[in-house]
Short mmCIF file of C-alpha atoms in Angstrom, two decimals:
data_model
loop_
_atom_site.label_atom_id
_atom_site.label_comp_id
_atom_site.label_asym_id
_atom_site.label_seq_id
_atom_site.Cartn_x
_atom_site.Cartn_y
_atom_site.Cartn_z
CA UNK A 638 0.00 0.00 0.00
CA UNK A 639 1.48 3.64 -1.13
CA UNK A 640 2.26 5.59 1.46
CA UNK A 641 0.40 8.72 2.50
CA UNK A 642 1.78 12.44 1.92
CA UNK A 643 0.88 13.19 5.37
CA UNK A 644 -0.74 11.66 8.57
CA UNK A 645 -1.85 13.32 11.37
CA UNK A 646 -2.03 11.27 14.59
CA UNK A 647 -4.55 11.85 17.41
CA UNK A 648 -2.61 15.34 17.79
CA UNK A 649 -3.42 17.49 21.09
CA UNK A 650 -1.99 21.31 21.59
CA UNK A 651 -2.66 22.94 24.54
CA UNK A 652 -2.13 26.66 25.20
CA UNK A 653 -1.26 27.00 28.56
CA UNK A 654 -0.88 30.31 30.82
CA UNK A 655 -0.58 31.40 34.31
CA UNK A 656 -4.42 32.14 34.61
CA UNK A 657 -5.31 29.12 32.28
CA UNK A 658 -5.24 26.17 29.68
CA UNK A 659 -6.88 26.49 26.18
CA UNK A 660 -7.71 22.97 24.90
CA UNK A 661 -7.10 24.30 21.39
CA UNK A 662 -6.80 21.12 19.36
CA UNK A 663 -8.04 17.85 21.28
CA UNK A 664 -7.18 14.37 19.26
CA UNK A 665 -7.23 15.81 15.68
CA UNK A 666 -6.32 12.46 13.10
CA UNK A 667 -6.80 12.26 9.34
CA UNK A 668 -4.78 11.49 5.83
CA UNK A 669 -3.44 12.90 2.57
CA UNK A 670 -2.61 11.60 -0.13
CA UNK A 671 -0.43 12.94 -2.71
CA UNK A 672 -2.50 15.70 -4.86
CA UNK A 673 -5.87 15.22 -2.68
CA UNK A 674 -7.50 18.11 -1.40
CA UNK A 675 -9.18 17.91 2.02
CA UNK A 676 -11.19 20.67 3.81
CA UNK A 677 -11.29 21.29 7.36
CA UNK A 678 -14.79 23.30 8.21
CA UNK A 679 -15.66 24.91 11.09
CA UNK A 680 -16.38 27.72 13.41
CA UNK A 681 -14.10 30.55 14.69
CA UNK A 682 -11.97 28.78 17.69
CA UNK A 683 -12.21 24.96 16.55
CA UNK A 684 -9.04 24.54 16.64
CA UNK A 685 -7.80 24.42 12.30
CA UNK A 686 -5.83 26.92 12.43
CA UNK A 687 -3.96 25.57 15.40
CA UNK A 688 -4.09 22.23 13.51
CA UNK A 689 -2.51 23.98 10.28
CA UNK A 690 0.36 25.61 12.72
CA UNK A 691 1.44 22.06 13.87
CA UNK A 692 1.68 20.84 10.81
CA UNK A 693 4.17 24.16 9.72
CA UNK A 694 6.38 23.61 13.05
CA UNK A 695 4.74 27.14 13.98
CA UNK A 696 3.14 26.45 16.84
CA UNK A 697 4.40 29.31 19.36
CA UNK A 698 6.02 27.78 22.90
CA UNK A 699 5.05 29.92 25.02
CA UNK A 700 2.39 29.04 25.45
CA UNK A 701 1.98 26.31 22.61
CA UNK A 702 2.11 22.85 24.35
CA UNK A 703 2.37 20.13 21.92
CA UNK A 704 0.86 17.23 24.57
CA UNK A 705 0.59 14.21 22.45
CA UNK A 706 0.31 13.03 18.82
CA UNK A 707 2.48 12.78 15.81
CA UNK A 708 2.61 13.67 12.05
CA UNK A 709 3.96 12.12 9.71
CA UNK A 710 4.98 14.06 6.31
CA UNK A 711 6.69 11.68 3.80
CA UNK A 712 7.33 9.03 6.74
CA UNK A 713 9.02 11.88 8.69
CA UNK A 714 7.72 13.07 12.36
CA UNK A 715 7.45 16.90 11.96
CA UNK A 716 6.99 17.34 15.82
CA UNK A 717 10.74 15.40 16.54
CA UNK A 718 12.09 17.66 13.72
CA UNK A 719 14.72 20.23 14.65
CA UNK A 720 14.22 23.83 13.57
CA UNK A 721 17.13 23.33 10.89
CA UNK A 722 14.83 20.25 9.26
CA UNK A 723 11.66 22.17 9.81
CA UNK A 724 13.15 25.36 8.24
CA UNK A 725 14.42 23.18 4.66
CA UNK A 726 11.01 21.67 4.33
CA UNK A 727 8.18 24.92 5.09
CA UNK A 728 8.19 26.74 1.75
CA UNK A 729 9.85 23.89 -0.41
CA UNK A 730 8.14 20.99 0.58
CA UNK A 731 5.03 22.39 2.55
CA UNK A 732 3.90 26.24 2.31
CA UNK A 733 0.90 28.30 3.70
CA UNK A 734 -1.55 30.95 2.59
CA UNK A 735 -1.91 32.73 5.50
CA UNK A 736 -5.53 34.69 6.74
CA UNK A 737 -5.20 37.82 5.68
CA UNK A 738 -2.90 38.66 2.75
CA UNK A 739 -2.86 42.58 4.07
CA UNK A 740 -0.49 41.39 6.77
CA UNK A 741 1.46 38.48 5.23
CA UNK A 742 3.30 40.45 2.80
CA UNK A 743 6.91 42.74 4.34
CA UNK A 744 5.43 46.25 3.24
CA UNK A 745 8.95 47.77 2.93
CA UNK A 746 10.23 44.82 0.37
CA UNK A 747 8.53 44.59 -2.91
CA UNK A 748 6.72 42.01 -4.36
CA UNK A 749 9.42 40.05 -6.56
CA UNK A 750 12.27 40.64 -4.07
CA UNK A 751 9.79 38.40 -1.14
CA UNK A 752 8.97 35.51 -4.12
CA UNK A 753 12.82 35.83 -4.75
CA UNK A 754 13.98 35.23 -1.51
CA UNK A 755 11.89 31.67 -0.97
CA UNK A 756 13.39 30.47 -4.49
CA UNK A 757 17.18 31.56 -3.69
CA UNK A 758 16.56 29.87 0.17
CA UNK A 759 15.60 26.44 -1.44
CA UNK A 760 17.14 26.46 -4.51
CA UNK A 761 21.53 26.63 -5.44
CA UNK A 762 20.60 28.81 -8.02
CA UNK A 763 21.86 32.26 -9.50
CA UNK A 764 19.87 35.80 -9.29
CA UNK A 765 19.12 35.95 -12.88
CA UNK A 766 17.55 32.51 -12.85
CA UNK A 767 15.69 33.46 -9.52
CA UNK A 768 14.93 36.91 -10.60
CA UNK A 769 13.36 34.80 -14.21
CA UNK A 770 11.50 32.53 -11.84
CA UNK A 771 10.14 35.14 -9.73
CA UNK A 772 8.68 36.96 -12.72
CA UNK A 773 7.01 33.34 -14.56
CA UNK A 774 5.22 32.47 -10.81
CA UNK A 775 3.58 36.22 -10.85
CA UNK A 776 2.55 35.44 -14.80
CA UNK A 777 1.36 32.60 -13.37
CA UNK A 778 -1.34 33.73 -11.17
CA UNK A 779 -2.35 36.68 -13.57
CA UNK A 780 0.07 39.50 -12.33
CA UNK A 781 2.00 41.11 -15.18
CA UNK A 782 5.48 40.23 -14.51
CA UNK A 783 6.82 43.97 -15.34
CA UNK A 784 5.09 44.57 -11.46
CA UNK A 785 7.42 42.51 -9.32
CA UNK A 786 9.51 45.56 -8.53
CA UNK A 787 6.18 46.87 -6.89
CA UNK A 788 5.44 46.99 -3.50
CA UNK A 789 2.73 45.70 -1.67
CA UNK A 790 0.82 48.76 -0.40
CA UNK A 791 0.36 48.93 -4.81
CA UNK A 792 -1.75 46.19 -5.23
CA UNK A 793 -5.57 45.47 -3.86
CA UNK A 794 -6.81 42.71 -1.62
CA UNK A 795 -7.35 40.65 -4.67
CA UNK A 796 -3.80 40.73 -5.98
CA UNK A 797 -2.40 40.39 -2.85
CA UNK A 798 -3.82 37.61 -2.03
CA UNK A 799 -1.99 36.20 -5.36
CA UNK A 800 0.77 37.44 -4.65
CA UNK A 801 0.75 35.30 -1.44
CA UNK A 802 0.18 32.08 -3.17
CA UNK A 803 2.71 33.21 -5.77
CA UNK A 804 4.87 32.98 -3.00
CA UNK A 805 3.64 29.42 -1.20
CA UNK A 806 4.18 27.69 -4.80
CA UNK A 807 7.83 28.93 -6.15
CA UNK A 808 9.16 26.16 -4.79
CA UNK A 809 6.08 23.70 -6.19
CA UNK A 810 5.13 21.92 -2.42
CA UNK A 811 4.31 18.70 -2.34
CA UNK A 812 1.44 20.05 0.19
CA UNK A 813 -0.28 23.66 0.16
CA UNK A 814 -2.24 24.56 3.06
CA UNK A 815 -4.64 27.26 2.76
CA UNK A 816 -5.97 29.49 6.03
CA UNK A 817 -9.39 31.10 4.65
CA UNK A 818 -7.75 32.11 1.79
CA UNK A 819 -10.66 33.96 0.26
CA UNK A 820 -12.22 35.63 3.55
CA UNK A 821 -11.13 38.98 3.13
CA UNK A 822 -12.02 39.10 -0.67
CA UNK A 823 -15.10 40.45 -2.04
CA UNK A 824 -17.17 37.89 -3.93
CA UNK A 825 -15.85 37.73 -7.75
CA UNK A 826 -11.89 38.29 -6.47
CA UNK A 827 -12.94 34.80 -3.99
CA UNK A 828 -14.19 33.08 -7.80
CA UNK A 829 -10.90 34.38 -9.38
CA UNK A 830 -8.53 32.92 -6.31
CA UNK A 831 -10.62 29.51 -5.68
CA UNK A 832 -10.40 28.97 -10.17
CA UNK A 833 -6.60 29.70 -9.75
CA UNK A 834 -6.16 27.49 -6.73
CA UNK A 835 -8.01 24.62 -8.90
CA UNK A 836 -5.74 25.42 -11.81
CA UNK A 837 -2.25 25.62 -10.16
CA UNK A 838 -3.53 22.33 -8.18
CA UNK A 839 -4.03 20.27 -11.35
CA UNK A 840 -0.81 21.72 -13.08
CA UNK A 841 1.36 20.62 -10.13
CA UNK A 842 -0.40 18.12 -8.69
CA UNK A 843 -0.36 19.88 -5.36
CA UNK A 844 -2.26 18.19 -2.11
CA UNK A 845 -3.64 20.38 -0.53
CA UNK A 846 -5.43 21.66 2.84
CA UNK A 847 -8.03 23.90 2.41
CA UNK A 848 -9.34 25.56 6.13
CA UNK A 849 -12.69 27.50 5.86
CA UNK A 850 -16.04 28.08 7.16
CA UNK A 851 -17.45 28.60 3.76
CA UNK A 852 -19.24 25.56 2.64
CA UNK A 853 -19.23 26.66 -0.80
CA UNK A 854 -15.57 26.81 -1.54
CA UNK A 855 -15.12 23.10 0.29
CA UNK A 856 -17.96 21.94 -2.44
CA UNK A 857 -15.92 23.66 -5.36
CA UNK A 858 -12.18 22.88 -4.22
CA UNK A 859 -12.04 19.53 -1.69
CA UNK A 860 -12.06 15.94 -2.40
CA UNK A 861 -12.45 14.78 1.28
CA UNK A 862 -14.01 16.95 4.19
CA UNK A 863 -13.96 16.93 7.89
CA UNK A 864 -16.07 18.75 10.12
CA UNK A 865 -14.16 20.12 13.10
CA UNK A 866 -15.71 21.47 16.58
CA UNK A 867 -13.93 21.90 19.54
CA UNK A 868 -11.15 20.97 18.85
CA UNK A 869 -12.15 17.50 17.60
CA UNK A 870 -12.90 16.18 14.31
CA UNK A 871 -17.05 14.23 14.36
CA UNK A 872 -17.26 13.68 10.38
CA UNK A 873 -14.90 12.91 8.13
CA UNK A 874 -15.89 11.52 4.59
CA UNK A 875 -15.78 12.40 0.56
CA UNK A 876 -17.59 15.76 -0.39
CA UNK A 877 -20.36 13.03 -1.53
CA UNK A 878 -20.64 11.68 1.68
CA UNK A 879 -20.70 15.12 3.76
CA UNK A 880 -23.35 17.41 1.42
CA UNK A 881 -25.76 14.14 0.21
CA UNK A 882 -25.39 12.05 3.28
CA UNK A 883 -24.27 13.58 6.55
CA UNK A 884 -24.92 12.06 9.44
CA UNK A 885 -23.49 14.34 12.73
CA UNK A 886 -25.81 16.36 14.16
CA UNK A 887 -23.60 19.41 14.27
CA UNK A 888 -22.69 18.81 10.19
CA UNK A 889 -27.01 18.70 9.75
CA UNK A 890 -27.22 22.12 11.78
CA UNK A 891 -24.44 23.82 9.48
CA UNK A 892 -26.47 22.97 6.44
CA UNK A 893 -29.43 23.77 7.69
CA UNK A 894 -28.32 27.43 8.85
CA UNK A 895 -27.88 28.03 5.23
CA UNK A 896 -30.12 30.02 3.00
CA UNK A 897 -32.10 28.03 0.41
CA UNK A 898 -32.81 29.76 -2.40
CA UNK A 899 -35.18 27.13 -3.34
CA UNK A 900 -37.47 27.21 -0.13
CA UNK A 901 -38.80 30.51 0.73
CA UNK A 902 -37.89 29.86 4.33
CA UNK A 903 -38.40 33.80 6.26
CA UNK A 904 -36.15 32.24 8.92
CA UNK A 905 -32.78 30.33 8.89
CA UNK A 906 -32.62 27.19 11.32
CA UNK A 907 -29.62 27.60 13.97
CA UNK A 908 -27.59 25.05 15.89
CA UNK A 909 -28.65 26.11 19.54
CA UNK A 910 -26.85 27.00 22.25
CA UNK A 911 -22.84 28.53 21.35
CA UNK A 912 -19.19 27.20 21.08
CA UNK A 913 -17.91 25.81 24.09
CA UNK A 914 -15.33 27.46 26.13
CA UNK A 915 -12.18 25.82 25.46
CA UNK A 916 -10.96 26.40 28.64
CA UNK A 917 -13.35 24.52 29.77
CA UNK A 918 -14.97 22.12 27.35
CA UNK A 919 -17.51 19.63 28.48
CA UNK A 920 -17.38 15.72 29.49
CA UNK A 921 -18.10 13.08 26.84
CA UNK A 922 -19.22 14.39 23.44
CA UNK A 923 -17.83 18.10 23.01
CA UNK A 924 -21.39 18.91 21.28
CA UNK A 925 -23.71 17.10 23.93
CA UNK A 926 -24.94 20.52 25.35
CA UNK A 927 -26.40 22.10 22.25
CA UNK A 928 -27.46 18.25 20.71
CA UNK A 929 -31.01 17.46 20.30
CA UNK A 930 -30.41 13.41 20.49
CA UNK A 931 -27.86 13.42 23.66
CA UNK A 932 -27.80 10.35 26.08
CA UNK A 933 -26.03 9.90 29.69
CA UNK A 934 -23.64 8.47 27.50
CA UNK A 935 -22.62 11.27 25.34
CA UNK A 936 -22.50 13.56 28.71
CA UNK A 937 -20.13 11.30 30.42
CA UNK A 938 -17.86 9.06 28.03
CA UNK A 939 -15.74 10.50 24.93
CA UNK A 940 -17.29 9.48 21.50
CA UNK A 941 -15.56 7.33 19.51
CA UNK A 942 -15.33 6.98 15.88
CA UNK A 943 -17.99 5.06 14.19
CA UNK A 944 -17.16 3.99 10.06
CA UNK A 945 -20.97 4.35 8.40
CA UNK A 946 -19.92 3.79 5.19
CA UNK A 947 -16.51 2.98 3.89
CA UNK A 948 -14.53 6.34 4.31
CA UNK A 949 -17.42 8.07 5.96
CA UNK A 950 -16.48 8.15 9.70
CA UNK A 951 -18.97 9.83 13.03
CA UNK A 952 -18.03 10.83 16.14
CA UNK A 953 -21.98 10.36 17.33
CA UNK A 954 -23.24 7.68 19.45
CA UNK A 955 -26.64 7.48 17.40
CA UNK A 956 -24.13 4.54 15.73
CA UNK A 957 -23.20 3.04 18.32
CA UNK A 958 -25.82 -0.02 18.21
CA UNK A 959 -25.35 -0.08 14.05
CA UNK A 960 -21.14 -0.93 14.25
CA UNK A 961 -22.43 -3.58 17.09
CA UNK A 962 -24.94 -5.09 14.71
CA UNK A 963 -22.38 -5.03 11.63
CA UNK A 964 -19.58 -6.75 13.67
#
C-alpha cells in the first residue's frame, strides 16, 4: 500500500498560561494523499488553524504545548524535527496561505524581491535565474510580470492575495495549506482565487489543505471533508458523503443554517446553544450541550469513531448499536 503524503495522529496542543489552559486542538487524526484536497470546516476557535500551525512547526512555545500526537509528512515526524529540518522543508516541501494577505506580505520589500527570496533559500541557483522565476510564478497567477519591482501597499486585496500564493508555490510543495484564503475578498476576487487554486492544483499536482467556514468553496475545491468542533474532528468523509449524506448532528445544523434559495424559508434554522469554552470544554461528546439526540452516554464518556460507510467516519453515538450489529 502507497504511502500517504501526510498523517496526522490523534494530535493534542494545549495553550497554557498562568491564569489558564486552552484545549485548542483535542485528538485531531486524518490522511493525505499525494495531490488530494481535504477541507477542514468549522467555526471561529475549533481549533484548524492551530491544527494547520502544527503541521508548519509554527506552533508558538510559550504558550503552545504540543501534549501528544504525531505527524507524519513523507514518513518523517514533523513534531521530533529540529528547527534546521523544519526550516528546509516549510516553503519547499510544505507552504501556507496565511488569513489575511494585508499582513502576510513585508510592506517595505517589494513584491518580486519576497517571491525571490523563498526560491534563492531552497534552490543553489543564481539571481538571474531566480529573478526569471520570480517573474514566470507572478505570470502565473495573472500579475503582469513587469510589477514585481512593486510593493505591496500597490496592489488590492485581490492581488495580494496572489501574490501570497505566488509565494507558497515557487518552490512547487508537495502540500499547500490554505488558512481562509478567500475571507477577506469580495465575492468575484474569492471566484478568481478559488479557479486559480483549482488550476495551479491540477498543473502541479499539489495536495492540498483547504481551512474554511465557507461551505461553498469546500464543495468547489475539496475531495475529502472533515467537520471540526472543539477541537475535535465528528465527520470525516468524501464531499459526496458530507453534502448528500451527513450524518453528525452538528454537520445537519451547518447545512441547515444556510439560506435556500429554493425554499422561501423567512427564517434560517440555527444550531442552539454557542461554542464551548475551550478552557473549559464539556465531558463526553464536546457537542452534547447544544445536541437534540444526547444520552447519559454522550455527557459522560468521549465518542468514539464510528465507520458508516466505507470512508465516511462519526463521532456520534446514534451509531453506536449499528457498528455492534455489523460486527
Amino acid at each position: 500500500m502507497d504511502e500517504k503524503l501526510l498523517e496526522v495522529k490523534d494530535i493534542n496542543i494545549h495553550y497554557v498560561t498562568e491564569d489558564e489552559t486552552v484545549y485548542a486542538v483535542n485528538g485531531i487524526g486524518f490522511t493525505l494523499d499525494e495531490g488530494e484536497t481535504i477541507g477542514l470546516v468549522g467555526e471561529t476557535g475549533a481549533g484548524k488553524t492551530t491544527t494547520a500551525l502544527s503541521i508548519m512547526g509554527l506552533i508558538p512555545d510559550p504558550p503552545g504545548k504540543i501534549i501528544s500526537g504525531s505527524i507524519m509528512f513523507k514518513g518523517q515526524d514533523i513534531f521530533k524535527m529540529s528547527e534546521k529540518q523544519l526550516r528546509s522543508i516549510r516553503g519547499d516541501q510544505i507552504s501556507m496561505v496565511f488569513q489575511d494577505p494585508m499582513t502576510a506580505l513585508n510592506p517595505v520589500l517589494t513584491v518580486g524581491k519576497q517571491i525571490e527570496e523563498v526560491i534563492l533559500l531552497h534552490n543553489d541557483i543564481p539571481k538571474a535565474e531566480a529573478k526569471k522565476r520570480t517573474i514566470e510564478m507572478l505570470e502565473m497567477v495573472g500579475i503582469p510580470g513587469k510589477r514585481c519591482d512593486d510593493y505591496p501597499h500597490q496592489f488590492s486585496g485581490g492581488m495580494k492575495q496572489r501574490v501570497v500564493i505566488a509565494i507558497a508555490l515557487a518552490c512547487n510543495p508537495k502540500l499547500l495549506i490554505a488558512d481562509e484564503p478567500t475571507t477577506a475578498l469580495d465575492v468575484t476576487i474569492q471566484a478568481q482565487v478559488l479557479e486559480l487554486m483549482k488550476k495551479l492544483r491540477k498543473e502541479y499536482g499539489t495536495a492540498m489543505i483547504m481551512i474554511t467556514h465557507d461551505l461553498g468553496v469546500v464543495a468547489k475545491i475539496c475531495d475529502r471533508v472533515a467537520i471540526v468542533y472543539a477541537g475535535e474532528i465528528v465527520e470525516i468523509g468524501s464531499n459526496k458523503d458530507i453534502f448528500v449524506d451527513r450524518k453528525h448532528p452538528y454537520t445537519m445544523g451547518l447545512f441547515n443554517s444556510l439560506p435556500d434559495i429554493e425554499n422561501d424559508s423567512k427564517e434560517l434554522h440555527m444550531i442552539k446553544g454557542l461554542m464551548p469554552d475551550p478552557v473549559d470544554l464539556p465531558n463526553g461528546c464536546k457537542f452534547n450541550p447544544r445536541c437534540p439526540y444526547k444520552t447519559e452516554i454522550c455527557e459522560n464518556e468521549k465518542t468514539p469513531f464510528y465507520e458508516v460507510a466505507p470512508g465516511h467516519q462519526v463521532r456520534c453515538n446514534k451509531f453506536a448499536l449499528r457498528e455492534v450489529q455489523n460486527a
